[in-house]
Coordinates of C-alpha atoms and ligand atoms in Angstrom, one line a residue:
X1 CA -74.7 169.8 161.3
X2 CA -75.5 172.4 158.5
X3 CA -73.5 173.9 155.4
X4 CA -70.0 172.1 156.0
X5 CA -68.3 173.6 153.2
X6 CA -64.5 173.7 153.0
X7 CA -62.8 174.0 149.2
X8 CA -60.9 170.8 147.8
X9 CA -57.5 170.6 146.5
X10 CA -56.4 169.8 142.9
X11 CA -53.5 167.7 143.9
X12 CA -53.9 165.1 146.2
X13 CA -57.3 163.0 146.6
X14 CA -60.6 164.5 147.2
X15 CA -62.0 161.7 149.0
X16 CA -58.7 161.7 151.5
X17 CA -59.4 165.4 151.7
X18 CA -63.5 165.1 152.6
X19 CA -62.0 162.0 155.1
X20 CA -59.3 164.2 156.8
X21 CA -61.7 167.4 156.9
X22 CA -63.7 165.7 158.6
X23 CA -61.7 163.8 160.8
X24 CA -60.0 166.7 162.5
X25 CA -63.8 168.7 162.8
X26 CA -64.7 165.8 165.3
X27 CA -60.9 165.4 166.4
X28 CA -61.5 169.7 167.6
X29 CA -64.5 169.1 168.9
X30 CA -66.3 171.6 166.0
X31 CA -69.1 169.2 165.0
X32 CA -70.1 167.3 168.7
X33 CA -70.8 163.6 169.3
X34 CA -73.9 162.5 167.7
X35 CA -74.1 165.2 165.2
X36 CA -75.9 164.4 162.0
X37 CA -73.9 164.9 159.2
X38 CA -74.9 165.8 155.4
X39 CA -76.0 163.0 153.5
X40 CA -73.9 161.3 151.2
X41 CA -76.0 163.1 148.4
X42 CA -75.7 166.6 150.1
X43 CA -72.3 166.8 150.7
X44 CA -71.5 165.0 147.1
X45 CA -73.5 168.5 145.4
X46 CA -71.6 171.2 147.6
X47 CA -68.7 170.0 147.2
X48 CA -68.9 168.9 143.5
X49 CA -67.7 165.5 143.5
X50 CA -69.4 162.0 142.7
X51 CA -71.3 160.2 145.8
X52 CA -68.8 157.8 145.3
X53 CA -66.2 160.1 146.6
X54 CA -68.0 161.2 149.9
X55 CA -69.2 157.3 150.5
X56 CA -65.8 156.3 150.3
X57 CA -64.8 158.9 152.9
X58 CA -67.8 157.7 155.2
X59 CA -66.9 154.6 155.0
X60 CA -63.2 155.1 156.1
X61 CA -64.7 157.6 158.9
X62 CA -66.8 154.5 159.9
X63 CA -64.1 152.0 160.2
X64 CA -62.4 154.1 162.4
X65 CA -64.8 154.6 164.3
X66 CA -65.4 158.4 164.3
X67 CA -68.5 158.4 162.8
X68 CA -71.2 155.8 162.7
X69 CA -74.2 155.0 160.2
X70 CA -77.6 154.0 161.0
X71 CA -79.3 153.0 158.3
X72 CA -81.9 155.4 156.3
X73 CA -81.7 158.2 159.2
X74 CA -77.8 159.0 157.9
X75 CA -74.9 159.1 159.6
X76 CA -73.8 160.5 163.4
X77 CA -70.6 161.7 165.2
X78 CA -69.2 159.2 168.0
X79 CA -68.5 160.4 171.0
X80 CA -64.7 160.6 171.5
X81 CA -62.2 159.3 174.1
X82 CA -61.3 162.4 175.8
X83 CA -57.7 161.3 175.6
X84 CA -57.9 161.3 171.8
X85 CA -59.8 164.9 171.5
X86 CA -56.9 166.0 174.0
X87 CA -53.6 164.6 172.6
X88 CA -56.0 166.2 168.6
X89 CA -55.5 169.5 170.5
X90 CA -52.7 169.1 172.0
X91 CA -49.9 167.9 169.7
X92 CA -49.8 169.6 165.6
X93 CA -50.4 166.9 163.0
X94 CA -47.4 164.9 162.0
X95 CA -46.7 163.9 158.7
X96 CA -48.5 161.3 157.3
X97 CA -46.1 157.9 157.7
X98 CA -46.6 155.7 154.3
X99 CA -48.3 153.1 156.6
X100 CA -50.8 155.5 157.6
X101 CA -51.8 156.6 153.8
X102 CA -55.6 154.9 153.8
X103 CA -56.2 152.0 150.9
X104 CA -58.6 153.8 148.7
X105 CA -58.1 151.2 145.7
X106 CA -57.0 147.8 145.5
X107 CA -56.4 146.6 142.1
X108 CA -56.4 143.2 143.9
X109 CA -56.0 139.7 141.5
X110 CA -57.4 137.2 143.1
X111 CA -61.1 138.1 144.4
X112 CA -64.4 138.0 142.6
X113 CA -67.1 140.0 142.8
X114 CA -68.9 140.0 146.0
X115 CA -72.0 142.3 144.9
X116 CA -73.0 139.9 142.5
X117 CA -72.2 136.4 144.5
X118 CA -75.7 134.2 144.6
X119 CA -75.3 134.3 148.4
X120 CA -79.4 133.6 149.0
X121 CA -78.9 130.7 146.3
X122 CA -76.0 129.1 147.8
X123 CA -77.4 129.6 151.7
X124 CA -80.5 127.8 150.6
X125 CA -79.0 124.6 148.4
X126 CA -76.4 124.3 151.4
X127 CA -78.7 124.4 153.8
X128 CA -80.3 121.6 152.1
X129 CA -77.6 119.9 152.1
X130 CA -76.8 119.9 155.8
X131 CA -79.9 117.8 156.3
X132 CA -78.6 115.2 154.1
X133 CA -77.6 111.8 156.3
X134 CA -74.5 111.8 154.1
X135 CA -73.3 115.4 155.1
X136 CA -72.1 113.6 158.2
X137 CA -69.2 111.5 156.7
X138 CA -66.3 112.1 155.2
X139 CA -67.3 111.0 151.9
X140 CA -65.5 109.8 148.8
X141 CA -61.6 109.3 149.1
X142 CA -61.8 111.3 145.1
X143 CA -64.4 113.6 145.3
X144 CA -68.6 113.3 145.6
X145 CA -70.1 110.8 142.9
X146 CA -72.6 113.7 142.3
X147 CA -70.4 116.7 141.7
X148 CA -68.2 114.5 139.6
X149 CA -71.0 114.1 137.2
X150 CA -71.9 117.4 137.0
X151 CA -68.6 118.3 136.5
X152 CA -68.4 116.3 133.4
X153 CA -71.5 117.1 132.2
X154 CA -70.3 120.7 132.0
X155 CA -67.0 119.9 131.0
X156 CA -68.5 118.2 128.0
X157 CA -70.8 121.0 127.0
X158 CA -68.5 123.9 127.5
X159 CA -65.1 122.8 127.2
X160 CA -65.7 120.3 124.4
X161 CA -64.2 117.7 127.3
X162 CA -65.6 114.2 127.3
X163 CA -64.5 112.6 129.9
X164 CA -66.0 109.6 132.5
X165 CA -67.0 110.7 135.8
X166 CA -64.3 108.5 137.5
X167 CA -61.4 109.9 135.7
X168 CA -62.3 112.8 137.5
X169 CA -60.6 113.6 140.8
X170 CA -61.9 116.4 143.1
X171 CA -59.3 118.3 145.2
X172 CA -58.9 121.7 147.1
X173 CA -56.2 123.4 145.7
X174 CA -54.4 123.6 142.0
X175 CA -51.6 123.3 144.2
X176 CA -52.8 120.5 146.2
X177 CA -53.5 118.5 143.1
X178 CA -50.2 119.3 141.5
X179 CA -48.2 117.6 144.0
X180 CA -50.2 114.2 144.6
X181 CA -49.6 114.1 140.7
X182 CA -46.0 114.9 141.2
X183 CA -45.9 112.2 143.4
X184 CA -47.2 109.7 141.0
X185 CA -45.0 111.1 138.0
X186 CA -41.6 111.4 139.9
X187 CA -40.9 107.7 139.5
X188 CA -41.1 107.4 135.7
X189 CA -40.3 111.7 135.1
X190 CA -37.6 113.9 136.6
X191 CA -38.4 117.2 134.4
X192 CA -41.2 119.4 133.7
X193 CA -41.0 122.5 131.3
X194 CA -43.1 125.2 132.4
X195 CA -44.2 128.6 130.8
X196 CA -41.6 131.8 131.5
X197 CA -43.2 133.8 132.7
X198 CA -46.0 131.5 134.4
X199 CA -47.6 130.7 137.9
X200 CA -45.0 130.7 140.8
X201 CA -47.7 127.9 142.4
X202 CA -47.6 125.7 139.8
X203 CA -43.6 126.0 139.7
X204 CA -43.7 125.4 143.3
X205 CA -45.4 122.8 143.4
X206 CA -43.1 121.0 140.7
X207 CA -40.3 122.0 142.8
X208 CA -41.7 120.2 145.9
X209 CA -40.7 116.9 144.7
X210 CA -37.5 118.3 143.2
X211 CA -38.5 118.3 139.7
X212 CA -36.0 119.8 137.4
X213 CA -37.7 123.1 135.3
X214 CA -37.0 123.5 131.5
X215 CA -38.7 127.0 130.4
X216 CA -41.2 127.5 127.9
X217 CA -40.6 131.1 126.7
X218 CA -44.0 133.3 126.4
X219 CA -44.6 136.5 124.7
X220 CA -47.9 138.6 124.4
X221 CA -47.8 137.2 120.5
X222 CA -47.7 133.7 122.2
X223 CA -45.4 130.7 123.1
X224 CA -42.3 130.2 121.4
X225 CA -42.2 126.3 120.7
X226 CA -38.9 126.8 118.5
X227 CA -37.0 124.7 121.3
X228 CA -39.7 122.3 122.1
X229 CA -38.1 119.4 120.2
X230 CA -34.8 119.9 121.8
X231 CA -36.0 120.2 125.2
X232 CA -35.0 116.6 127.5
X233 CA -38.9 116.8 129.5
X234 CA -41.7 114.7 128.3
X235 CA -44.2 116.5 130.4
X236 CA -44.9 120.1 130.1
X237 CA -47.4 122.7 132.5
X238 CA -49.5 125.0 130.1
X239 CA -52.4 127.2 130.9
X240 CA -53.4 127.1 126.6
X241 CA -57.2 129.1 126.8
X242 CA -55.6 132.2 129.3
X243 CA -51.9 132.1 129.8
X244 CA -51.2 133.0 133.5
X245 CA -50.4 136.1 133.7
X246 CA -50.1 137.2 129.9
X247 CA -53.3 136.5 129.1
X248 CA -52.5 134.7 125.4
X249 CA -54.6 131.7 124.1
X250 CA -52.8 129.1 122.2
X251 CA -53.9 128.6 118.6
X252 CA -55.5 125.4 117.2
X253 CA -52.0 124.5 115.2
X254 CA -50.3 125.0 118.5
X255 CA -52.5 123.2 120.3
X256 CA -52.3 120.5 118.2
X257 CA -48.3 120.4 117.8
X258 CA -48.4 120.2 121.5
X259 CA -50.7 116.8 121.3
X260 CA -48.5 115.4 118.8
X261 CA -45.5 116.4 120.7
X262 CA -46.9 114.9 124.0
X263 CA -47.3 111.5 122.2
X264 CA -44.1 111.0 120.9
X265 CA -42.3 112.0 123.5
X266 CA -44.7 109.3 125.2
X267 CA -45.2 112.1 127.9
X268 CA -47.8 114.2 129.3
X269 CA -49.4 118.1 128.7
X270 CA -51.1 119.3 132.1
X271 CA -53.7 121.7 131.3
X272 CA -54.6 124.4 133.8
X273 CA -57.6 126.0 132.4
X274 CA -58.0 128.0 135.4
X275 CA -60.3 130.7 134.5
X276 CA -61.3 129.7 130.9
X277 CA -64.9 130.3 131.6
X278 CA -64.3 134.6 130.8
X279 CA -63.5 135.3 127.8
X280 CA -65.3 138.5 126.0
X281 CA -64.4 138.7 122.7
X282 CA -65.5 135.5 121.6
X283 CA -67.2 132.1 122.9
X284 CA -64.7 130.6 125.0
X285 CA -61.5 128.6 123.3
X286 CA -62.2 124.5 123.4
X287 CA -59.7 122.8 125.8
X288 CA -56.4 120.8 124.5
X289 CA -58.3 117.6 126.5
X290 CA -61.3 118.2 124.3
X291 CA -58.6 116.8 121.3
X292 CA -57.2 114.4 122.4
X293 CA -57.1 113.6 125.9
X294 CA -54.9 110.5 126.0
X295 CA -52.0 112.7 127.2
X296 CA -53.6 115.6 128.8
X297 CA -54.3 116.1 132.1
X298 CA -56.7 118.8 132.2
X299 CA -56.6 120.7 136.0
X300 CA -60.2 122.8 136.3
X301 CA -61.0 124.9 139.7
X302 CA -64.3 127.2 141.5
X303 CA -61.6 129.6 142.5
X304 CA -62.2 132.5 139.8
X305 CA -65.5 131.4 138.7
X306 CA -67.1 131.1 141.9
X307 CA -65.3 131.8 145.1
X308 CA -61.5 131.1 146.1
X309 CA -62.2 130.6 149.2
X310 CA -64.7 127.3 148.5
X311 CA -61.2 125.7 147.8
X312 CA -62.5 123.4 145.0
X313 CA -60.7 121.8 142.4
X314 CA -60.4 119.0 139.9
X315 CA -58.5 117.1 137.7
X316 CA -59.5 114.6 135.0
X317 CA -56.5 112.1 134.6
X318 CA -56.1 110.0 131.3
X319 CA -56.4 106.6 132.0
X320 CA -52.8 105.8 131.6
X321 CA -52.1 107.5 134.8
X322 CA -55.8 106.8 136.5
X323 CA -55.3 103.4 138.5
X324 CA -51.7 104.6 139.3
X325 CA -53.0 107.4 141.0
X326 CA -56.0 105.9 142.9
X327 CA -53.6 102.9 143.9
X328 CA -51.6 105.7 145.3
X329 CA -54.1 107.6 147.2
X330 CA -57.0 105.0 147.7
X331 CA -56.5 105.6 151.6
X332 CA -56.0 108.8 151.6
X333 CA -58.9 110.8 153.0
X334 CA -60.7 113.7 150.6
X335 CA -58.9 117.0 150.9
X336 CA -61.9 118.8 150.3
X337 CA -65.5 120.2 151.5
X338 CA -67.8 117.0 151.7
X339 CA -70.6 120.3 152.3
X340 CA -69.7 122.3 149.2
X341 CA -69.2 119.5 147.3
X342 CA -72.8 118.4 148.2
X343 CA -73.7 122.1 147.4
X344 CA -71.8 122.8 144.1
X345 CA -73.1 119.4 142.7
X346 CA -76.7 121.2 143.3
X347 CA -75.9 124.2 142.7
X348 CA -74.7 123.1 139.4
X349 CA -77.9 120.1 138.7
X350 CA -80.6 123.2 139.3
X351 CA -79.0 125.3 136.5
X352 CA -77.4 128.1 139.1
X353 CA -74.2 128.2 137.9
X354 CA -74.9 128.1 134.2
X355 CA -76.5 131.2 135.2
X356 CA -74.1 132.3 137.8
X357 CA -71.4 132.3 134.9
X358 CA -73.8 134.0 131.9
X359 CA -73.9 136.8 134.5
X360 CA -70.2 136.7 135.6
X361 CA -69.4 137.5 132.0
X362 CA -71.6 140.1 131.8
X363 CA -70.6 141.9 135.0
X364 CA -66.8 141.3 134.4
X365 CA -66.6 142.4 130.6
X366 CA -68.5 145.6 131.6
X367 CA -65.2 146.2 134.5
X368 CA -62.8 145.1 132.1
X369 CA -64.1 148.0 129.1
X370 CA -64.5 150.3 131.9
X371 CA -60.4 150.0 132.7
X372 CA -59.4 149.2 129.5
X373 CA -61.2 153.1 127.9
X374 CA -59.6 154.6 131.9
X375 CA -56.6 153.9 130.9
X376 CA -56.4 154.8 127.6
X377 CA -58.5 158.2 128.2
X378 CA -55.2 158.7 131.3
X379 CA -52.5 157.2 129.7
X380 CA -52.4 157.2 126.2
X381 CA -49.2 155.5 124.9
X382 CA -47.8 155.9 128.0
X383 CA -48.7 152.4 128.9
X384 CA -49.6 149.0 126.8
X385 CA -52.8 147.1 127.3
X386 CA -52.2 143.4 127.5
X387 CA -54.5 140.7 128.1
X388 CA -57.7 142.8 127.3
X389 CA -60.0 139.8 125.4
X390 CA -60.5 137.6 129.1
X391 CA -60.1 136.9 132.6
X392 CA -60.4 138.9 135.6
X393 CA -56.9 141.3 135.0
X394 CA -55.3 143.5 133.0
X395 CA -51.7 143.7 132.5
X396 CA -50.1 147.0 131.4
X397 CA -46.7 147.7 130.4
X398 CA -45.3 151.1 131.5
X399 CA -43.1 152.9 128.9
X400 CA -42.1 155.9 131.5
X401 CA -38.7 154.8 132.2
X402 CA -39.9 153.9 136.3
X403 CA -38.9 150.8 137.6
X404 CA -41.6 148.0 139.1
X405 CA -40.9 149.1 142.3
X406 CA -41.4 152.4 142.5
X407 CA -44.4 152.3 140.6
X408 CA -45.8 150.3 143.2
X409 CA -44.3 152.6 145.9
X410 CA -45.5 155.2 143.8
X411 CA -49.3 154.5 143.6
X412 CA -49.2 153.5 147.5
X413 CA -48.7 156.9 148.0
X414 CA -51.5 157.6 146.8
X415 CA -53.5 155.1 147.9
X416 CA -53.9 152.8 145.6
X417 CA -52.3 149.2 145.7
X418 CA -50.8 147.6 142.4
X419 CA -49.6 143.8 141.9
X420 CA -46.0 142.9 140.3
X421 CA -45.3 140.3 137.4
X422 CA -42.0 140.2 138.2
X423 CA -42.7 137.2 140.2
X424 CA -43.6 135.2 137.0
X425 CA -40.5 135.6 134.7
X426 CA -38.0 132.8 135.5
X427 CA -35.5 134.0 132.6
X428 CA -37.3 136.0 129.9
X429 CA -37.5 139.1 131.6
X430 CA -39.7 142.1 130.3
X431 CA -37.6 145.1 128.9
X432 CA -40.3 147.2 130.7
X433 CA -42.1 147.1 133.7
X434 CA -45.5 145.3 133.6
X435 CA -47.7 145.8 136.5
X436 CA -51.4 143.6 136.7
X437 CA -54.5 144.7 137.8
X438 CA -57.2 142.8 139.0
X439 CA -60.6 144.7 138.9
X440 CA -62.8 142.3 139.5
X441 CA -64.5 143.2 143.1
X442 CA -64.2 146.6 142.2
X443 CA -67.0 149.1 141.1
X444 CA -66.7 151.3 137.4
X445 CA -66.7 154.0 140.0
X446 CA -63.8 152.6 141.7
X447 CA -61.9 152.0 139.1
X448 CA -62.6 155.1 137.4
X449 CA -61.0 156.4 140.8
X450 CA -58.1 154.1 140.9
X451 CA -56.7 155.1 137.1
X452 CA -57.4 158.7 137.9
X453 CA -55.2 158.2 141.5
X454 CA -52.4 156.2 139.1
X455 CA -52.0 158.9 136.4
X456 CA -50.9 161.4 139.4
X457 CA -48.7 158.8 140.4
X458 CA -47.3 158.0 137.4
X459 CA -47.4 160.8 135.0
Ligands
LIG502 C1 -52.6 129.6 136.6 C2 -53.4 129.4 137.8 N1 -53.9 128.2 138.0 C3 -54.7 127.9 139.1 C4 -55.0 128.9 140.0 C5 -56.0 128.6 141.1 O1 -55.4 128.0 142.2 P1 -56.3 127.5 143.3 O2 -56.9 126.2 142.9 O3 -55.4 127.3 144.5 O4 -57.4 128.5 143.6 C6 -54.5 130.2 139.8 C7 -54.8 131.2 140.8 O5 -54.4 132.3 140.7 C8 -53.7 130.4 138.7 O6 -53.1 131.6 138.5

């Protein structure tokens, strides 16, 4: 196929346009089945976009199945069912329904970074481990002996954590863990404050074994302890290095009123330090269990550091509540991976994940400036950056007078997803909307893309 040239619109987006172009030239039968088509470079200079652009429309040609790639030689027209290239010429082209409208950017919380996973790494130290005699067991009611060592060694080094190897519990899920600890609190606690806003699965979890919530209030200048005192919990749920979803750290004073609270109340801080290990503005904060950990019990998980799906957790109890719980659970099978277990525990001994990490940080903090100057270049004051210094979001409060809702609606249309935070506030609602977005298995490119799609929607 030579010189496909048609002329892009201002208003709506280019890729859809290249995509839909396209998509009715094969649908009429202009450019026949097994047609070459320009390369992704070719068709990126006559029409004047980025490569990004025309890939993206490729790629949503392939997974349709109209056109088909094959490797260096480029990519070829599909032959047709006739029935489709009939009813194309038969019937005009109704209006695009909103569940039709492709998914050109998901600002998705959530995922990592796929480009950059040490697949070839982790195939080979698992494969290793498959040959192991003890890979065929079930394995340790509380976790690997070997992981949990690792785990404290790093615990120690980068979150200022000392801790024993057998206070440490291995688990698959934050959530998981939360309610075999519930189980062992209920009998001596009935309440729990937790942060407002703060994680729904944490809440959830609490609820499970009917805990009643007291609410912590949180603003992006911090928590407001003013009530602590007068609250009737002894145990409280904080996330103190990354608040989930604000993004606040606690400060040292904090921190420390929060230790000195937990011990005369005679109760308990859990510490979810879920994705402490990305922070870019400075080294990483020290945990609350770094000190004093007589009262903490610190919560640590793979999920946004490695992969969610290796479903790996841990917990390192303090020793009041230790025996209770492995009285409790001694016959309880493990919950998790004996496999990745076996893995991580290499993974982690050979010096991959300090690495994996180092480069995590890099990769991230590059996505995270990348959206932070898109959205200023786009928005201006239109919006306000939260949560810019770490993790693997953004939040951004809208000052446009929209409602959550149809800003979401809004950028579906065109084509982009966007998450809620509703969902976090219990009581201490935002006066404006505040929508998150995850970037973190997206490209620059992408997300370059994505703002750009937003501001149409928005502005
Ligand atoms: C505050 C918080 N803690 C923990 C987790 C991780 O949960 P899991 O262990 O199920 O991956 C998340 C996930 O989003 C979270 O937001």
């Amino acid at each position: 196929m030579k010189n496909t040239i048609f002329v892009l619109e201002e208003n709506s987006p280019k890729y859809k346009q290249i995509y839909e172009q396209f998509k009715s030239f094969i649908e009429r039968g202009d450019i026949p089945p097994n047609d070459l088509l320009p390369s992704i470079r070719q068709l990126a200079d006559s029409l004047q976009v980025s490569r990004n652009t025309t890939l993206m429309a490729y790629e949503q040609l392939v997974a349709e199945g109209y056109i088909r790639g094959e490797g260096r030689k480029g990519y070829f027209v599909n032959e047709l069912e006739p029935i489709l290239s009939q009813d194309a010429l038969a019937f005009p082209k109704k209006e695009q329904t909103k569940s039709e409208i492709p998914l050109l950017i998901d600002f998705r919380p959530g995922v990592v970074d796929q480009t950059n996973f040490p697949l070839k790494i982790w195939r080979r130290i698992a494969n290793r481990a498959l040959t192991l005699q003890e890979s065929f067991q079930y394995g340790e009611p509380f976790g690997e002996r070997c992981l949990r060592e690792q785990i404290a060694t790093y615990l120690l080094q980068s979150r200022g954590v000392n801790t024993d190897p057998n206070a440490i519990i291995i688990g698959s899920s934050t959530q998981q863990m939360l309610i075999y600890l519930g189980q062992i609190l209920k009998d001596d606690f009935n309440s729990i404050i937790v942060e407002d806003p703060g994680y729904g699965g944490a809440r959830e979890s609490f609820q499970f074994h009917r805990f009643t919530l007291e609410t912590l209030p949180v603003y992006e200048t911090g928590a407001d302890f003013s009530k602590l005192e007068q609250m009737t919990s002894k145990i409280i749920y904080v996330t103190p290095s990354h608040h989930c979803p604000i993004g606040v750290s606690m400060s040292i004073q904090q921190r420390q009123m929060l230790i000195h609270w937990a011990n005369k109340k005679q109760g308990f801080i859990i510490e979810d330090d879920y994705d402490s290990e990305f922070r870019y503005t400075q080294q990483p904060f020290p945990a609350l269990a770094s000190i004093d950990s007589t009262r903490v019990i610190y919560l640590g998980n793979f999920s946004k550091s490695f992969l969610p799906g290796i479903r790996l957790s841990y917990m390192v109890l303090p020793q009041l509540l230790l025996n209770r719980y492995k009285q409790q659970f001694l016959h309880f099978e493990s919950t998790t991976s004996l496999l990745s277990q076996l893995t991580m525990a290499k993974f982690i001994e050979e010096g991959e994940w300090n690495r994996h990490i180092k480069r995590m940080r890099l990769v991230y903090k590059r996505k995270m400036q990348c959206l932070v100057s898109e959205l200023k270049k786009h928005f201006n004051k239109n919006v306000s950056i939260i949560g810019e210094q770490s993790g693997l979001y953004l939040l951004v409060k809208i000052h446009l007078n929209y409602s959550e809702e149809w800003l979401i609606e809004r950028a579906s249309v065109y084509g982009v997803k966007v998450y809620p935070t509703s969902i976090y506030f219990i009581k201490n609602y935002s006066d404006e909307p505040i929508i998150k977005l995850g970037f973190s298995n997206l490209t620059c490119e992408e997300i370059q893309l994505g703002v750009k799609l937003l501001k149409k929607a928005w502005l």
